[in-house]
Short mmCIF file of C-alpha atoms in Angstrom, two decimals:
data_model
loop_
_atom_site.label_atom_id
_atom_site.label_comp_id
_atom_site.label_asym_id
_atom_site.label_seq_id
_atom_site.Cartn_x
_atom_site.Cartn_y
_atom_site.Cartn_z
CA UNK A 1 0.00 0.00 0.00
CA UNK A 2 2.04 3.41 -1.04
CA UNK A 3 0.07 5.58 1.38
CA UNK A 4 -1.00 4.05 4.53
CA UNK A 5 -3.41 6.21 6.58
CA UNK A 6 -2.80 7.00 9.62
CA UNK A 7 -5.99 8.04 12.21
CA UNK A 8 -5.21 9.12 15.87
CA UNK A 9 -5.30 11.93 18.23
CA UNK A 10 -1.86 13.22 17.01
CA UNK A 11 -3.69 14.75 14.14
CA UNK A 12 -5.02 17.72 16.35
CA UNK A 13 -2.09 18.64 16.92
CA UNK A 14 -0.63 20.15 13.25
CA UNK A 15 -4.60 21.12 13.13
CA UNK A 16 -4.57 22.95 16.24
CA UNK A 17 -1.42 24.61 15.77
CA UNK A 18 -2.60 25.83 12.59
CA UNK A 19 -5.45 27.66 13.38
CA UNK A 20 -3.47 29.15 15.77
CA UNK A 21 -0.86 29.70 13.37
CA UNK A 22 -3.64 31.67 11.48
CA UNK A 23 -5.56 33.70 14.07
CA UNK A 24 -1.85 35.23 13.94
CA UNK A 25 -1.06 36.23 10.95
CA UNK A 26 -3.69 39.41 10.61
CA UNK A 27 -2.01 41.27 12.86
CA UNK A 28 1.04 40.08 11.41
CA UNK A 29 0.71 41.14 7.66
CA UNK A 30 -1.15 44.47 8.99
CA UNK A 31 2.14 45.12 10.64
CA UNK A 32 4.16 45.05 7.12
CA UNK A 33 1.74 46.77 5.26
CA UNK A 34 -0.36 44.84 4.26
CA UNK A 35 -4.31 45.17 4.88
CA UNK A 36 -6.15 41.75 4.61
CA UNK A 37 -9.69 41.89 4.81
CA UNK A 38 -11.89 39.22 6.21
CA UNK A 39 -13.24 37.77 2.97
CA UNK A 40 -14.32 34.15 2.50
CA UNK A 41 -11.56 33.69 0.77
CA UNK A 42 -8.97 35.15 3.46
CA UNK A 43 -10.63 32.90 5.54
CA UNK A 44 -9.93 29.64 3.70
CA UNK A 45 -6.38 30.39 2.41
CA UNK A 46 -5.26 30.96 6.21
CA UNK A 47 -7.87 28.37 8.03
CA UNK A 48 -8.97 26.07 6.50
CA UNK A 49 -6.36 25.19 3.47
CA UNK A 50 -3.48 24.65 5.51
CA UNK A 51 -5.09 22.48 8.50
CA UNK A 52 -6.21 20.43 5.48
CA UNK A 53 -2.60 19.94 4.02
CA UNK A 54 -0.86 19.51 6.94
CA UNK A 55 -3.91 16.97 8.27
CA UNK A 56 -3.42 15.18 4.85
CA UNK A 57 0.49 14.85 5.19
CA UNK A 58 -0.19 13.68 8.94
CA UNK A 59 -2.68 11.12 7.81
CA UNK A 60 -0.97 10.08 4.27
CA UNK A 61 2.59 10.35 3.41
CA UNK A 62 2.51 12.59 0.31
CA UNK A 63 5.65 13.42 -1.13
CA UNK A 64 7.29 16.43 0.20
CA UNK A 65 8.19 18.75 -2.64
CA UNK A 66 4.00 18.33 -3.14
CA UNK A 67 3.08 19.49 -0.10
CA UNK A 68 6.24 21.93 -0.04
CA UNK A 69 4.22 23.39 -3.59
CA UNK A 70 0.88 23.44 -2.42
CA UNK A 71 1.78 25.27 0.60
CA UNK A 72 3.42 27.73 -1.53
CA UNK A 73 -0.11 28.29 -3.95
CA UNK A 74 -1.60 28.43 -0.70
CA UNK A 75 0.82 31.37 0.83
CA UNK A 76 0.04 33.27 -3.15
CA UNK A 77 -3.78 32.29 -2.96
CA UNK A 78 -3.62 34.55 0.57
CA UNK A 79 -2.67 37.49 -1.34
CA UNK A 80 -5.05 40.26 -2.17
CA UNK A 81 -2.99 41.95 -5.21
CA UNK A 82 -5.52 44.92 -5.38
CA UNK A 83 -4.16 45.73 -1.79
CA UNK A 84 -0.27 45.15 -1.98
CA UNK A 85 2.21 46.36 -4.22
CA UNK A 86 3.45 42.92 -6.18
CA UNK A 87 7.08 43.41 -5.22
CA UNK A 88 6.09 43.41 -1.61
CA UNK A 89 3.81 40.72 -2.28
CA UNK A 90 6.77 38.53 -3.94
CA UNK A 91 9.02 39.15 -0.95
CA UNK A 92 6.36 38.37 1.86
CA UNK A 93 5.26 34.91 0.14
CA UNK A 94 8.66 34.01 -0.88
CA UNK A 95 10.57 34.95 2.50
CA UNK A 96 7.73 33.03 4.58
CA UNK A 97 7.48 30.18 3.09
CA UNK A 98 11.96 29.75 2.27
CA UNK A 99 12.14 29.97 6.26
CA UNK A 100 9.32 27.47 6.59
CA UNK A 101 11.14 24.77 4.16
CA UNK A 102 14.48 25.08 5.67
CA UNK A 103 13.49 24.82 9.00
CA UNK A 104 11.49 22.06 8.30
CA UNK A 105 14.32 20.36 5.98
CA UNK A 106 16.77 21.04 9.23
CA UNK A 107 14.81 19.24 11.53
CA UNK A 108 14.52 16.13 9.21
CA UNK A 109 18.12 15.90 8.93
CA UNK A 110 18.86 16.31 12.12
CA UNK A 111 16.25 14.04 13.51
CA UNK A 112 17.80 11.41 10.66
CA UNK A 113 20.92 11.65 12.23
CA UNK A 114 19.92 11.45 15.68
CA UNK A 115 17.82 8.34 14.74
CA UNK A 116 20.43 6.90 12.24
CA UNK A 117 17.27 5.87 10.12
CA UNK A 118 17.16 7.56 6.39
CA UNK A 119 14.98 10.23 5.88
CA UNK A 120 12.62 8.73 3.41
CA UNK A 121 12.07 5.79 5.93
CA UNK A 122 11.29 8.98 8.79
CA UNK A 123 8.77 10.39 6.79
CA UNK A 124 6.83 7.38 6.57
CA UNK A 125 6.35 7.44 10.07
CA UNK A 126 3.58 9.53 11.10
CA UNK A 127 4.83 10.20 14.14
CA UNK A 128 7.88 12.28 12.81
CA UNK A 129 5.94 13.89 10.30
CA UNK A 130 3.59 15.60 12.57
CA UNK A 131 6.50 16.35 15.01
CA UNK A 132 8.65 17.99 12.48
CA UNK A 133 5.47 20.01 11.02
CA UNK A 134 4.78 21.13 14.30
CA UNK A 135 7.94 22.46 15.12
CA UNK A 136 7.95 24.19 12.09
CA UNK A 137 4.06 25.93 12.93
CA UNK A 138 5.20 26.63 16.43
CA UNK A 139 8.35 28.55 15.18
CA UNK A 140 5.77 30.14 12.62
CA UNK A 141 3.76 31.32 14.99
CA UNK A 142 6.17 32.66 17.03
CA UNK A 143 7.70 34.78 14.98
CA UNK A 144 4.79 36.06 13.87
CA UNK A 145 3.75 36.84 17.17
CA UNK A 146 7.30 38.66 17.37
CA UNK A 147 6.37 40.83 14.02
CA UNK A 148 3.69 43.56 15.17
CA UNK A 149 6.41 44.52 18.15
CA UNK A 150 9.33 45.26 15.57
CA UNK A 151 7.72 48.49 14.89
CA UNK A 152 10.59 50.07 12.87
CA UNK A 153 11.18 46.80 10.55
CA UNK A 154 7.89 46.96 10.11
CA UNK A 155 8.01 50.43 8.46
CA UNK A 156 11.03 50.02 6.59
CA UNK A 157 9.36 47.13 5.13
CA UNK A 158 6.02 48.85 4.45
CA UNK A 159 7.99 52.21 2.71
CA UNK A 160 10.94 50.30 1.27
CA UNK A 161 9.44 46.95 0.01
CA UNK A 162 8.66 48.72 -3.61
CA UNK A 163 12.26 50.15 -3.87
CA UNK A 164 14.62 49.27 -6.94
CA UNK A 165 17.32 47.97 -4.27
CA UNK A 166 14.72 45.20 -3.53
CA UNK A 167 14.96 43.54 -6.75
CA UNK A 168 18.20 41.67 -6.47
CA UNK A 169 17.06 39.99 -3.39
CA UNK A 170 13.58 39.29 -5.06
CA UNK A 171 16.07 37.46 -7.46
CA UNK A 172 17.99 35.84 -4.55
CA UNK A 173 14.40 34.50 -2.98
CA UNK A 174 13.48 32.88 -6.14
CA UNK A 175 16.88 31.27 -6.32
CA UNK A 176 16.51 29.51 -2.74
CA UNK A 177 12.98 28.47 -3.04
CA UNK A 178 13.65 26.56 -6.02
CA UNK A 179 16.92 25.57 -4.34
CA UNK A 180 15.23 23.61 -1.70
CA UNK A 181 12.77 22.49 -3.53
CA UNK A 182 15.35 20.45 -5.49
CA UNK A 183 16.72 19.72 -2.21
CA UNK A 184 13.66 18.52 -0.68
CA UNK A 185 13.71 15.72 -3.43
CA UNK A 186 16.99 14.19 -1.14
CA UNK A 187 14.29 13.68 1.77
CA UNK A 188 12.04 10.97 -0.21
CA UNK A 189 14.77 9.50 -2.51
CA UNK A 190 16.23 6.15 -1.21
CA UNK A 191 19.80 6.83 -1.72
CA UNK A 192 22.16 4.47 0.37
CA UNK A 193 24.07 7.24 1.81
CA UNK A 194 24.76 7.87 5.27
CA UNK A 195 26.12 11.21 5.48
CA UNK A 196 23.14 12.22 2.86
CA UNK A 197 20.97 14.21 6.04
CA UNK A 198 24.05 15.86 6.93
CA UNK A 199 24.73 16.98 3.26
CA UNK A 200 21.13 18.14 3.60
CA UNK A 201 21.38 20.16 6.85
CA UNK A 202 24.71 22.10 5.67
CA UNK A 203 23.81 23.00 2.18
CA UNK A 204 20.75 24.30 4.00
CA UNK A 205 22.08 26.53 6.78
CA UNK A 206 24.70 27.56 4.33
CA UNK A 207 21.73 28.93 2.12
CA UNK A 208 19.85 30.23 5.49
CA UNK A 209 23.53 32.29 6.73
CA UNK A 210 23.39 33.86 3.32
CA UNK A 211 20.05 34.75 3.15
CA UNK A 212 20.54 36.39 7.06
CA UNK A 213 23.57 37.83 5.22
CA UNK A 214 21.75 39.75 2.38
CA UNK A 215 18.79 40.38 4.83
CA UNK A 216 21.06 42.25 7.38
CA UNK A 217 23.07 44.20 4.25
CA UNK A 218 19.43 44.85 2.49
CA UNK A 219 17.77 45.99 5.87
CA UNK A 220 20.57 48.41 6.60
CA UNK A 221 20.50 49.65 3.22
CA UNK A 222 16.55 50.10 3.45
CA UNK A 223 16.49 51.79 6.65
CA UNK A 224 18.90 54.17 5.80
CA UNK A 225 16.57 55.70 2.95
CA UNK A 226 13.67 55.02 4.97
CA UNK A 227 15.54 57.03 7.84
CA UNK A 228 16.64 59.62 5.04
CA UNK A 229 12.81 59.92 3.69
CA UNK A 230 11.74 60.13 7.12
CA UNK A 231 14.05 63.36 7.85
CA UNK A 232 13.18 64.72 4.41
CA UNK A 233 9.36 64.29 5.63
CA UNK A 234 10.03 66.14 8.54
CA UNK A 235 11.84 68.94 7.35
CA UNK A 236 8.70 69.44 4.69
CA UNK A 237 6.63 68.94 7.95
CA UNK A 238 8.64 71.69 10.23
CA UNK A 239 8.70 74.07 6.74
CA UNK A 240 4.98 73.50 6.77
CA UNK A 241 4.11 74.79 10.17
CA UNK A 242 6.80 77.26 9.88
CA UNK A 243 4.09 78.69 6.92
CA UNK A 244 1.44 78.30 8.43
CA UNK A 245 2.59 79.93 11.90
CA UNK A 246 3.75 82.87 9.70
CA UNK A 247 0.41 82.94 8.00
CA UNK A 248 -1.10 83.38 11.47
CA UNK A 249 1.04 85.72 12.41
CA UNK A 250 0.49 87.65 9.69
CA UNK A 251 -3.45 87.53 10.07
CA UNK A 252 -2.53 88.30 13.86
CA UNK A 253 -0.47 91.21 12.91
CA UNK A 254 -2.70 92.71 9.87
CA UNK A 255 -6.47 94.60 10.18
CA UNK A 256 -8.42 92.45 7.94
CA UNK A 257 -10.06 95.43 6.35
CA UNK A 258 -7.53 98.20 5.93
CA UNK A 259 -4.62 95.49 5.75
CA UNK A 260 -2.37 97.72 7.93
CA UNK A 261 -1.20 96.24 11.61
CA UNK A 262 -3.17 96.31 13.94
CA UNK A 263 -3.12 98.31 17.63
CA UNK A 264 -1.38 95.01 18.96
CA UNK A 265 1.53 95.04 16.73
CA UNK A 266 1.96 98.44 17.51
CA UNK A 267 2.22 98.66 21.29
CA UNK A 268 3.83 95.74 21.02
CA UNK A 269 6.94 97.73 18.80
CA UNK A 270 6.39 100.56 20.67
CA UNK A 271 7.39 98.64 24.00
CA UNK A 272 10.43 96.97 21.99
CA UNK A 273 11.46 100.85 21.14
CA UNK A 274 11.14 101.93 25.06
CA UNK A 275 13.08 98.89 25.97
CA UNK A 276 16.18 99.89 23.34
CA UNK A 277 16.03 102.98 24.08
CA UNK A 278 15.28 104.70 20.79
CA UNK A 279 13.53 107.79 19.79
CA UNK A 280 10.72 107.99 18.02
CA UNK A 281 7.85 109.81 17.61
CA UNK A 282 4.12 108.24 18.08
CA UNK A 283 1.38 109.71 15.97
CA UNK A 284 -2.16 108.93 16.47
CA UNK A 285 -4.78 109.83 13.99
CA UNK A 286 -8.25 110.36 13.81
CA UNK A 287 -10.65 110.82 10.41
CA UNK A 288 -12.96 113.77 10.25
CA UNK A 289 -16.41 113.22 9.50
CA UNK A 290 -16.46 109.92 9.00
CA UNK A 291 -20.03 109.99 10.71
CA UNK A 292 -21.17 112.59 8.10
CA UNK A 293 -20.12 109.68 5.58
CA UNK A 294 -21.88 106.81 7.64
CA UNK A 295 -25.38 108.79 8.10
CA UNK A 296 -25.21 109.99 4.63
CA UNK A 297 -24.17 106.98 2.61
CA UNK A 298 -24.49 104.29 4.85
CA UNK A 299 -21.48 102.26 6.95
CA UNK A 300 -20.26 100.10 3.96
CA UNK A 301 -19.39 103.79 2.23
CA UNK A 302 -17.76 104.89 5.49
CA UNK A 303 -15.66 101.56 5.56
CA UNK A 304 -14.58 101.85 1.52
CA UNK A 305 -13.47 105.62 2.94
CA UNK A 306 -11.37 103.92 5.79
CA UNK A 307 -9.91 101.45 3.52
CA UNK A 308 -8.95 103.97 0.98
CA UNK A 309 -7.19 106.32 3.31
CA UNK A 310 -5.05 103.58 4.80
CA UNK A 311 -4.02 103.09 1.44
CA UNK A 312 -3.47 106.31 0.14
CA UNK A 313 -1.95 107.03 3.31
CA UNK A 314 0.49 103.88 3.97
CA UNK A 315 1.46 105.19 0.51
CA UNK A 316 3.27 108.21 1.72
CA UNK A 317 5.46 106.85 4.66
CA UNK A 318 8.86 105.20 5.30
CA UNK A 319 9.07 101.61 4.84
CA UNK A 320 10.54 101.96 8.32
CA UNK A 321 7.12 103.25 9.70
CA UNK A 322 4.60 101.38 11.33
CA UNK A 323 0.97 102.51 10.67
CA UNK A 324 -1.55 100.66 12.49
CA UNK A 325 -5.54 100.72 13.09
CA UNK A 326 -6.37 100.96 16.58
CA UNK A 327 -9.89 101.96 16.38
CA UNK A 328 -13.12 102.36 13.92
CA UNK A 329 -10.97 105.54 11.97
CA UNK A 330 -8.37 105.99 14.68
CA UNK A 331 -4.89 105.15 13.76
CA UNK A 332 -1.32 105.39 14.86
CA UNK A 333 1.60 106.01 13.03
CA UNK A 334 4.98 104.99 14.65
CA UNK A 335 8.21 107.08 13.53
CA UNK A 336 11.41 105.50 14.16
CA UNK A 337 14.35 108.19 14.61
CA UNK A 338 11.71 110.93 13.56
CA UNK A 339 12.00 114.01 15.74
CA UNK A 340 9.00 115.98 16.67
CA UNK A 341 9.15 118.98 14.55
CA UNK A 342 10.42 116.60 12.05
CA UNK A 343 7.21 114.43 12.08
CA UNK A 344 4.94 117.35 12.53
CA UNK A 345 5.79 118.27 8.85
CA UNK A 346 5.35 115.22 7.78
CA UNK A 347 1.76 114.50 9.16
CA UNK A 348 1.10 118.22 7.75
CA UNK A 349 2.35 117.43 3.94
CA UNK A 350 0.45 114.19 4.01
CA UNK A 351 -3.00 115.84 5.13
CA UNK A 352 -2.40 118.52 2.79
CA UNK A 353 -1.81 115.94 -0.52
CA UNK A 354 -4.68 113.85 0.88
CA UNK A 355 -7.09 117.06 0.96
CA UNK A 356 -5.85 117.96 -2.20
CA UNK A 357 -5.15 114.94 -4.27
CA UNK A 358 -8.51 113.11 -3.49
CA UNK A 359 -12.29 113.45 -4.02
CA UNK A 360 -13.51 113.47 -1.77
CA UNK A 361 -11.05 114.44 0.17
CA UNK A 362 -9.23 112.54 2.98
CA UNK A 363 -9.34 114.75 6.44
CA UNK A 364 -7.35 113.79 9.55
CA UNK A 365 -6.42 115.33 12.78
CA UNK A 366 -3.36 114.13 14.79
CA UNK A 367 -1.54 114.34 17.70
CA UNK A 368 1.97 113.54 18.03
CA UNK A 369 3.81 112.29 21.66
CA UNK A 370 7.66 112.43 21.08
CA UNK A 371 10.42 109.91 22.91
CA UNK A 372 13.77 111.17 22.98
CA UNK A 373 14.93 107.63 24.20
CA UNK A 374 16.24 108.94 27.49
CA UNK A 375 13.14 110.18 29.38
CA UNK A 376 11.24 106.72 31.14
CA UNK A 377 7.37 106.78 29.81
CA UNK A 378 5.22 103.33 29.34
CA UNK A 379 2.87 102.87 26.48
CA UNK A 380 -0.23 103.48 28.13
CA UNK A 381 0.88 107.16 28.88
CA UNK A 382 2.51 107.99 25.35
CA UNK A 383 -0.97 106.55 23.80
CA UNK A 384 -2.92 109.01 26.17
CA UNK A 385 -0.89 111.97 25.77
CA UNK A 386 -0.68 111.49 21.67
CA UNK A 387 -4.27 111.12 22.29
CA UNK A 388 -5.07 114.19 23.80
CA UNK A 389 -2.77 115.74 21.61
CA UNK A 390 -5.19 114.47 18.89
CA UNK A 391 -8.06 116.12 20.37
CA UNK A 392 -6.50 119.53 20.46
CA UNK A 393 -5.82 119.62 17.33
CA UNK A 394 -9.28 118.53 15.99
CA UNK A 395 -10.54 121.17 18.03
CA UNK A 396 -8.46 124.04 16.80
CA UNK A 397 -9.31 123.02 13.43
CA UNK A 398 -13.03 122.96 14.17
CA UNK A 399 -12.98 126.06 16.11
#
């Protein structure tokens, strides 16, 4: 009889451990990027397919390179390609399931030699076929256990796994899976050699210490660009906020409907010039009948007049100056190194082109508070006094 069955309680284990092999692996391929969804066909690929195969090698003893090949269609079957990138897809179904045959090729040598009974007379033993299988699904399911905790191989994998450096080792996969494959052919055959499982083992962890080999050079190679990308991402990131923070800022620091600063900004630089010491002169402003324009026209006329004078009047200054709303049509002009007299006939030539220039024409009174640099005032009292210095004026012109 070339396949003897074989019925007994030592079945549940390989079926046991491969459900539980399987309730693992979500979490697992979520962890390297890949997003498997809970599909009837997930379900069968990770469930129910391979605690069918490895119950059917337990019970009959198929030939290994089959069951090494239909474990393979069953690792590609998984696959969703819609949801992977098919490089990454390669490398996760050919990585998995090389690690899987050489550990399982190890442990039949080695259990060959230990036994000094060939390995095609081992496998016919059920016994030794479901240990070595479920060694091989308890490793499995360790590691993959291990996976969703290696956080940062788990990113290089998921951002590097479609680079062009991956290709070679694509390459290199290929070569070892069909390399054991061949190999696994040694496991069945009934050649009269003795040292044949030890052949067997070597040429295998000789292919496993170069695959760690071009693993450990790829990984380090990955994680560098993925460590470069990552800085690059950053410094977009940090450039980002530094645009947006100057954005607010600028809202912060800008009247939204004259587009001058606003009286924040300019207390604020008026403190900064008290604190070095500098003189300046502060000018606050006031429109004239601005309620004439408001009762007449209406307040959306009265705010185009506002509007317009800030601009016509922002116009005629130093780009040194600071002119700033502080009020409905009350403004304040700072004047950096601007004496008083100095600043008086500047205010005076600027209301005189305004009244002239324009129609209608742009009136203003103002009142100007002068800091020599030396003398100790605070804002609150240079606002007032330029303030009331305002108000004088608007009443000598009225009078």
């Amino acid at each position: 009889m070339p396949f003897p069955i074989y019925i007994g309680w030592g079945l549940l284990a390989p079926v046991c451990l491969s459900l539980f092999y399987g309730s693992l692996s979500y979490p697992a391929m979520k962890a390297l990027g890949y997003q498997p969804n809970h599909s009837v066909r997930y379900r069968i690929s990770v469930y129910l397919f391979p605690m069918l195969l490895f119950l059917g090698w337990g019970m009959f003893n198929i030939p290994l390179p089959l069951v090494y090949i239909l474990a393979f269609l069953e690792k590609v079957f998984r696959i969703d390609r819609k949801n992977m990138g098919h490089t990454k897809e390669l490398i996760l179904v050919n990585l998995s399931h090389l690690t899987s045959m050489a550990l399982h090729m190890i442990l039949i040598g080695v259990f060959s030699l230990i036994l000094r009974m060939p390995m095609n007379e081992l496998l016919r033993q059920p016994f030794w076929r479901i240990l070595t299988i479920c060694s091989v699904l308890a490793a499995n399911s360790l590691l993959t256990l291990l996976i969703p905790h290696t956080d940062i191989v788990g990113e290089v994998f998921r951002t590097q796994a479609e680079s062009a450096e991956v290709r070679p080792f694509l390459i290199f996969l290929w070569f070892c899976n069909a390399f054991l494959l061949v190999d696994s052919v040694l496991c069945i055959s009934s050649i009269d050699w003795r040292l044949l499982p030890l052949f067997l083992v070597g040429s295998t962890v000789l292919l496993e210490f170069y695959l760690i080999r071009f693993l450990k050079h790829l990984y380090n190679l990955l994680k560098e660009h993925y460590v470069e990308e990552e800085h690059r991402s950053l410094m977009k990131k940090l450039e980002q906020q530094k645009q947006d923070a100057a954005k607010l800022r600028s809202r912060s620091e800008r009247d939204p409907m004259t587009k001058v600063f606003t009286r924040r900004y300019v207390l604020e630089q008026t403190e900064f010039l008290l604190k070095a010491k500098k003189p300046f002169s502060f000018v606050y402003l006031d429109l004239d009948h601005l309620k004439q324009i408001n009762d007449k026209e209406g307040h959306e006329a009265g705010d185009l007049y506002i509007s317009r004078f800030a601009e016509e009047f922002s116009r005629m200054l130093r780009k040194t100056d600071i002119f700033s709303r502080v009020g409905g049509d009350e403004f304040v002009v700072l004047l950096p190194g601007c004496e008083e007299e100095k600043a008086a006939e500047r205010m005076e030539a600027i209301r005189s082109r305004l009244s002239e220039e324009f129609h209608p024409p742009y009136s203003f009174s103002y009142g100007i508070f002068y800091v020599s640099g030396r003398n100790a005032h605070s804002v609150e009292q240079i606002f007032r006094s330029a303030d009331l210095a305002m108000y004088q004026d608007k009443q000598a012109r009225e009078s």
